[in-house]
Amino acid sequence: MDFKSSELVDADSVVGPRAEDTLPSSATAAVKIVIVGGFGVGKTTLVGSVSEIRPLTTEETMTQAGVGVDDIAGVERKTATTVAMDFGRISINEELVLYLFGTPGQQRFWFLWNGLFRGALGAVVLVDTRRLEVSFDVIGRLEERDVPFVVAINTFPDAPTYPTEELRAALDLPAHVPIVDCDARKRASSRDVLLTLMRYLHSLAVTPEHS
Ligand SMILES: Nc1nc2c(ncn2[C@@H]2O[C@H](COP(=O)(O)OP(=O)(O)OP(=O)(O)O)[C@@H](O)[C@H]2O)c(=O)[nH]1
Ligand SMILES: [Mg+2]
């Protein structure tokens, strides 16, 4: 049979789930995790690097209108910012699936946090050591909501490194809160952060006095 190229179906135009978007039938537990942190610390990057489905992002180009409204100190080269949320998914094993929700970093969008946190089991706080101060409010808000969290230091090349206990003191974190290094651009590293969070949540279930 003879096909004209115009009659061939373009794979991208086929409506319906792609194989990698479909959950394995063995998945029995789904957990909601939020990825939080100040402006430009790498939240969208982390969700994108680790997600096994094409992540949903809501990034908008930063424009002159944000000048004087958004605090871009330290991230002057950033051109896009999350205005609603990031969404991704990762299967930890055949049974357990994590749904990842990245929050917007800019303070003017923080009212969206209420919805994003509903039903969340835990959070990852991404931190840039060049701008530790942007993490204070974020951590305070998690503590207010009683959401357990781990801290992931996103290792930007020119960011200063500090001993973990110095960072713990600077961020005023209790001894049981895990602090790990990561490179949000790397899938394995981002996955390790999520595994640290899952282990921590498990330890809280076993020793609830820390929660
Ligand atoms: N070198 C390096 N660059 C990174 C890393 N993570 C993110 N970036 C870069 O840092 C910039 C900011 O990353 P985003 O993922 O947009 O940060 P965000 O926290 O989602 O930002 P907002 O949504 O605006 O708050 C991007 O240009 C990334 O490519 C990292 O681990 N190392
Ligand atoms: Mg973002």
Short mmCIF file of C-alpha atoms and ligand atoms in Angstrom, two decimals:
data_model
loop_
_atom_site.label_atom_id
_atom_site.label_comp_id
_atom_site.label_asym_id
_atom_site.label_seq_id
_atom_site.Cartn_x
_atom_site.Cartn_y
_atom_site.Cartn_z
CA MET A 1 0.00 0.00 0.00
CA ASP A 2 1.13 3.52 -0.75
CA PHE A 3 1.06 6.20 1.99
CA LYS A 4 1.30 9.91 1.40
CA SER A 5 3.33 11.56 4.15
CA SER A 6 0.34 13.81 4.94
CA GLU A 7 -1.67 10.72 5.90
CA LEU A 8 0.87 9.50 8.46
CA VAL A 9 -0.04 10.17 12.06
CA ASP A 10 2.33 12.44 13.97
CA ALA A 11 3.09 10.68 17.29
CA ASP A 12 2.84 13.97 19.21
CA SER A 13 -0.68 14.60 17.96
CA VAL A 14 -2.04 11.28 19.27
CA VAL A 15 -4.38 12.02 22.16
CA GLY A 16 -4.07 9.78 25.23
CA PRO A 17 -1.48 8.91 27.86
CA ARG A 18 2.04 8.01 26.80
CA ALA A 19 3.47 4.77 28.22
CA GLU A 20 5.76 6.65 30.63
CA ASP A 21 2.87 8.74 31.89
CA THR A 22 0.90 5.72 33.02
CA LEU A 23 1.31 4.48 36.59
CA PRO A 24 2.41 0.87 37.00
CA SER A 25 -0.52 -1.24 38.21
CA SER A 26 1.62 -2.36 41.18
CA ALA A 27 1.60 1.19 42.67
CA THR A 28 -0.41 1.09 45.88
CA ALA A 29 0.69 4.22 47.78
CA ALA A 30 0.87 7.81 46.55
CA VAL A 31 2.46 10.52 48.63
CA LYS A 32 2.38 14.27 48.09
CA ILE A 33 5.68 16.10 48.64
CA VAL A 34 6.29 19.83 48.29
CA ILE A 35 9.54 21.40 47.14
CA VAL A 36 10.00 24.80 48.74
CA GLY A 37 12.67 27.45 49.05
CA GLY A 38 13.37 31.08 48.33
CA PHE A 39 13.46 32.69 44.94
CA GLY A 40 15.71 30.99 42.38
CA VAL A 41 17.16 28.24 44.60
CA GLY A 42 16.47 25.52 42.01
CA LYS A 43 12.99 24.16 42.82
CA THR A 44 11.81 23.93 39.20
CA THR A 45 15.18 22.42 38.25
CA LEU A 46 14.86 19.69 40.90
CA VAL A 47 11.30 18.72 39.95
CA GLY A 48 12.33 18.65 36.27
CA SER A 49 15.47 16.57 36.81
CA VAL A 50 13.83 13.88 38.91
CA SER A 51 10.37 13.58 37.34
CA GLU A 52 9.65 10.51 35.25
CA ILE A 53 6.81 12.28 33.48
CA ARG A 54 7.27 15.46 31.52
CA PRO A 55 6.99 17.99 34.35
CA LEU A 56 4.30 20.62 34.37
CA THR A 57 5.85 24.02 34.91
CA THR A 58 4.26 27.43 35.11
CA GLU A 59 7.25 29.60 34.38
CA GLU A 60 6.84 33.12 33.07
CA THR A 61 9.45 35.46 31.71
CA MET A 62 10.54 38.05 34.24
CA THR A 63 9.83 41.53 32.98
CA GLN A 64 10.45 45.13 33.89
CA ALA A 65 7.10 45.09 35.74
CA GLY A 66 8.69 43.04 38.50
CA VAL A 67 11.46 45.56 39.11
CA GLY A 68 11.12 46.95 42.61
CA VAL A 69 8.49 44.30 43.47
CA ASP A 70 10.56 41.13 43.30
CA ASP A 71 13.78 40.81 45.25
CA ILE A 72 16.20 39.46 42.66
CA ALA A 73 19.39 40.21 44.63
CA GLY A 74 21.90 37.44 43.92
CA VAL A 75 19.94 36.00 40.98
CA GLU A 76 20.13 38.92 38.58
CA ARG A 77 20.71 36.62 35.59
CA LYS A 78 17.49 34.71 36.09
CA THR A 79 15.03 35.19 33.21
CA ALA A 80 12.02 33.04 34.19
CA THR A 81 10.17 32.40 37.42
CA THR A 82 7.47 30.02 38.65
CA VAL A 83 4.13 31.79 39.02
CA ALA A 84 1.87 28.94 40.19
CA MET A 85 3.59 25.58 40.68
CA ASP A 86 5.73 22.80 39.28
CA PHE A 87 4.38 19.29 39.15
CA GLY A 88 6.18 16.00 38.64
CA ARG A 89 6.05 12.36 39.58
CA ILE A 90 8.62 9.75 40.61
CA SER A 91 8.19 6.07 41.50
CA ILE A 92 10.42 5.20 44.44
CA ASN A 93 9.75 1.49 43.99
CA GLU A 94 7.01 -0.61 42.42
CA GLU A 95 4.51 0.31 45.13
CA LEU A 96 5.36 3.86 46.18
CA VAL A 97 4.83 6.92 43.98
CA LEU A 98 5.70 10.48 44.98
CA TYR A 99 3.82 13.43 43.52
CA LEU A 100 6.04 16.50 43.63
CA PHE A 101 4.71 20.03 43.88
CA GLY A 102 7.22 22.86 43.51
CA THR A 103 6.15 26.18 45.01
CA PRO A 104 6.72 29.65 43.55
CA GLY A 105 9.73 31.32 45.16
CA GLN A 106 8.66 34.93 44.98
CA GLN A 107 6.91 36.30 48.04
CA ARG A 108 4.05 37.83 46.04
CA PHE A 109 2.94 34.28 45.08
CA TRP A 110 3.23 32.76 48.54
CA PHE A 111 -0.54 32.90 49.09
CA LEU A 112 -0.63 29.82 46.81
CA TRP A 113 1.19 27.81 49.46
CA ASN A 114 -2.03 27.07 51.36
CA GLY A 115 -3.46 25.01 48.53
CA LEU A 116 -0.14 23.44 47.61
CA PHE A 117 0.42 22.18 51.16
CA ARG A 118 -2.97 20.54 51.61
CA GLY A 119 -2.40 16.82 52.14
CA ALA A 120 1.39 17.04 51.88
CA LEU A 121 3.28 14.46 53.92
CA GLY A 122 6.60 16.28 53.88
CA ALA A 123 8.74 18.93 52.22
CA VAL A 124 12.19 19.53 50.80
CA VAL A 125 13.65 22.96 51.55
CA LEU A 126 16.18 23.89 48.88
CA VAL A 127 18.83 26.31 50.10
CA ASP A 128 21.39 28.45 48.29
CA THR A 129 24.22 29.26 50.72
CA ARG A 130 24.89 32.57 48.91
CA ARG A 131 21.47 33.74 50.13
CA LEU A 132 20.75 31.88 53.34
CA GLU A 133 18.41 34.63 54.53
CA VAL A 134 15.77 33.77 51.89
CA SER A 135 15.33 30.40 53.64
CA PHE A 136 14.42 31.77 57.07
CA ASP A 137 10.80 32.68 56.22
CA VAL A 138 10.33 29.46 54.27
CA ILE A 139 11.45 27.30 57.20
CA GLY A 140 9.33 29.38 59.59
CA ARG A 141 6.26 28.78 57.47
CA LEU A 142 6.85 25.01 57.43
CA GLU A 143 7.29 24.97 61.20
CA GLU A 144 4.02 26.92 61.61
CA ARG A 145 2.24 24.30 59.51
CA ASP A 146 3.91 21.35 61.28
CA VAL A 147 5.11 19.95 57.95
CA PRO A 148 8.18 17.72 58.43
CA PHE A 149 11.03 18.68 56.11
CA VAL A 150 14.63 17.98 55.13
CA VAL A 151 17.06 20.67 53.98
CA ALA A 152 18.94 20.23 50.69
CA ILE A 153 21.85 22.57 50.01
CA ASN A 154 21.88 23.14 46.24
CA THR A 155 25.59 23.33 45.44
CA PHE A 156 25.94 26.23 43.01
CA PRO A 157 29.58 26.47 41.83
CA ASP A 158 30.35 29.83 43.46
CA ALA A 159 28.34 29.21 46.63
CA PRO A 160 30.31 29.11 49.89
CA THR A 161 30.44 25.77 51.70
CA TYR A 162 29.93 25.56 55.45
CA PRO A 163 30.18 22.66 57.89
CA THR A 164 26.74 21.10 58.36
CA GLU A 165 26.57 22.06 62.03
CA GLU A 166 27.28 25.72 61.16
CA LEU A 167 24.41 25.66 58.69
CA ARG A 168 22.18 23.98 61.25
CA ALA A 169 22.92 26.78 63.71
CA ALA A 170 22.47 29.51 61.07
CA LEU A 171 19.10 28.08 60.01
CA ASP A 172 18.18 27.34 63.63
CA LEU A 173 17.30 23.72 62.89
CA PRO A 174 16.87 21.00 65.50
CA ALA A 175 19.44 18.15 65.51
CA HIS A 176 17.08 15.60 63.98
CA VAL A 177 16.35 17.56 60.76
CA PRO A 178 18.52 16.06 57.97
CA ILE A 179 20.74 18.44 55.97
CA VAL A 180 22.17 17.09 52.70
CA ASP A 181 24.04 18.50 49.70
CA CYS A 182 22.56 18.16 46.23
CA ASP A 183 22.88 19.23 42.64
CA ALA A 184 19.28 19.89 41.59
CA ARG A 185 20.24 19.45 37.92
CA LYS A 186 21.17 15.80 38.44
CA ARG A 187 18.49 13.18 38.61
CA ALA A 188 20.42 10.84 40.97
CA SER A 189 21.20 13.66 43.36
CA SER A 190 17.61 14.94 43.42
CA ARG A 191 16.37 11.40 43.93
CA ASP A 192 18.75 10.96 46.91
CA VAL A 193 17.21 14.06 48.50
CA LEU A 194 13.73 12.54 48.17
CA LEU A 195 14.96 9.24 49.60
CA THR A 196 16.42 11.14 52.57
CA LEU A 197 13.01 12.74 53.10
CA MET A 198 11.23 9.38 52.91
CA ARG A 199 13.66 7.84 55.42
CA TYR A 200 13.16 10.84 57.70
CA LEU A 201 9.36 10.58 57.49
CA HIS A 202 9.67 6.90 58.32
CA SER A 203 11.88 7.67 61.33
CA LEU A 204 9.29 10.19 62.56
CA ALA A 205 6.61 7.55 62.36
CA VAL A 206 8.83 5.29 64.49
CA THR A 207 9.99 8.05 66.91
CA PRO A 208 7.09 10.52 66.88
CA GLU A 209 8.54 12.71 69.66
CA HIS A 210 10.57 14.54 66.98
CA SER A 211 7.57 15.51 64.92
N1 LIG B 1 25.06 25.53 38.87
C1 LIG B 1 23.84 25.17 39.22
N2 LIG B 1 22.81 25.87 38.71
C2 LIG B 1 21.56 25.50 39.07
C3 LIG B 1 21.33 24.44 39.97
N3 LIG B 1 19.99 24.35 40.20
C4 LIG B 1 19.41 25.33 39.47
N4 LIG B 1 20.36 26.01 38.77
C5 LIG B 1 20.12 27.16 37.90
O1 LIG B 1 19.60 28.19 38.73
C6 LIG B 1 18.57 28.89 38.07
C7 LIG B 1 17.32 28.95 38.93
O2 LIG B 1 16.74 27.69 38.97
P1 LIG B 1 15.14 27.45 39.06
O3 LIG B 1 14.98 25.97 39.08
O4 LIG B 1 14.38 28.23 38.08
O5 LIG B 1 14.83 28.06 40.51
P2 LIG B 1 13.42 28.16 41.24
O6 LIG B 1 13.71 27.93 42.68
O7 LIG B 1 12.41 27.28 40.60
O8 LIG B 1 13.06 29.68 40.99
P3 LIG B 1 11.64 30.45 41.25
O9 LIG B 1 10.56 29.56 40.78
O10 LIG B 1 11.76 31.70 40.45
O11 LIG B 1 11.62 30.72 42.72
C8 LIG B 1 18.39 28.22 36.73
O12 LIG B 1 19.08 28.98 35.77
C9 LIG B 1 19.04 26.85 36.89
O13 LIG B 1 19.61 26.36 35.69
C10 LIG B 1 22.46 23.71 40.48
O14 LIG B 1 22.35 22.75 41.24
N5 LIG B 1 23.69 24.13 40.07
MG MG B 2 10.58 27.74 39.90
#
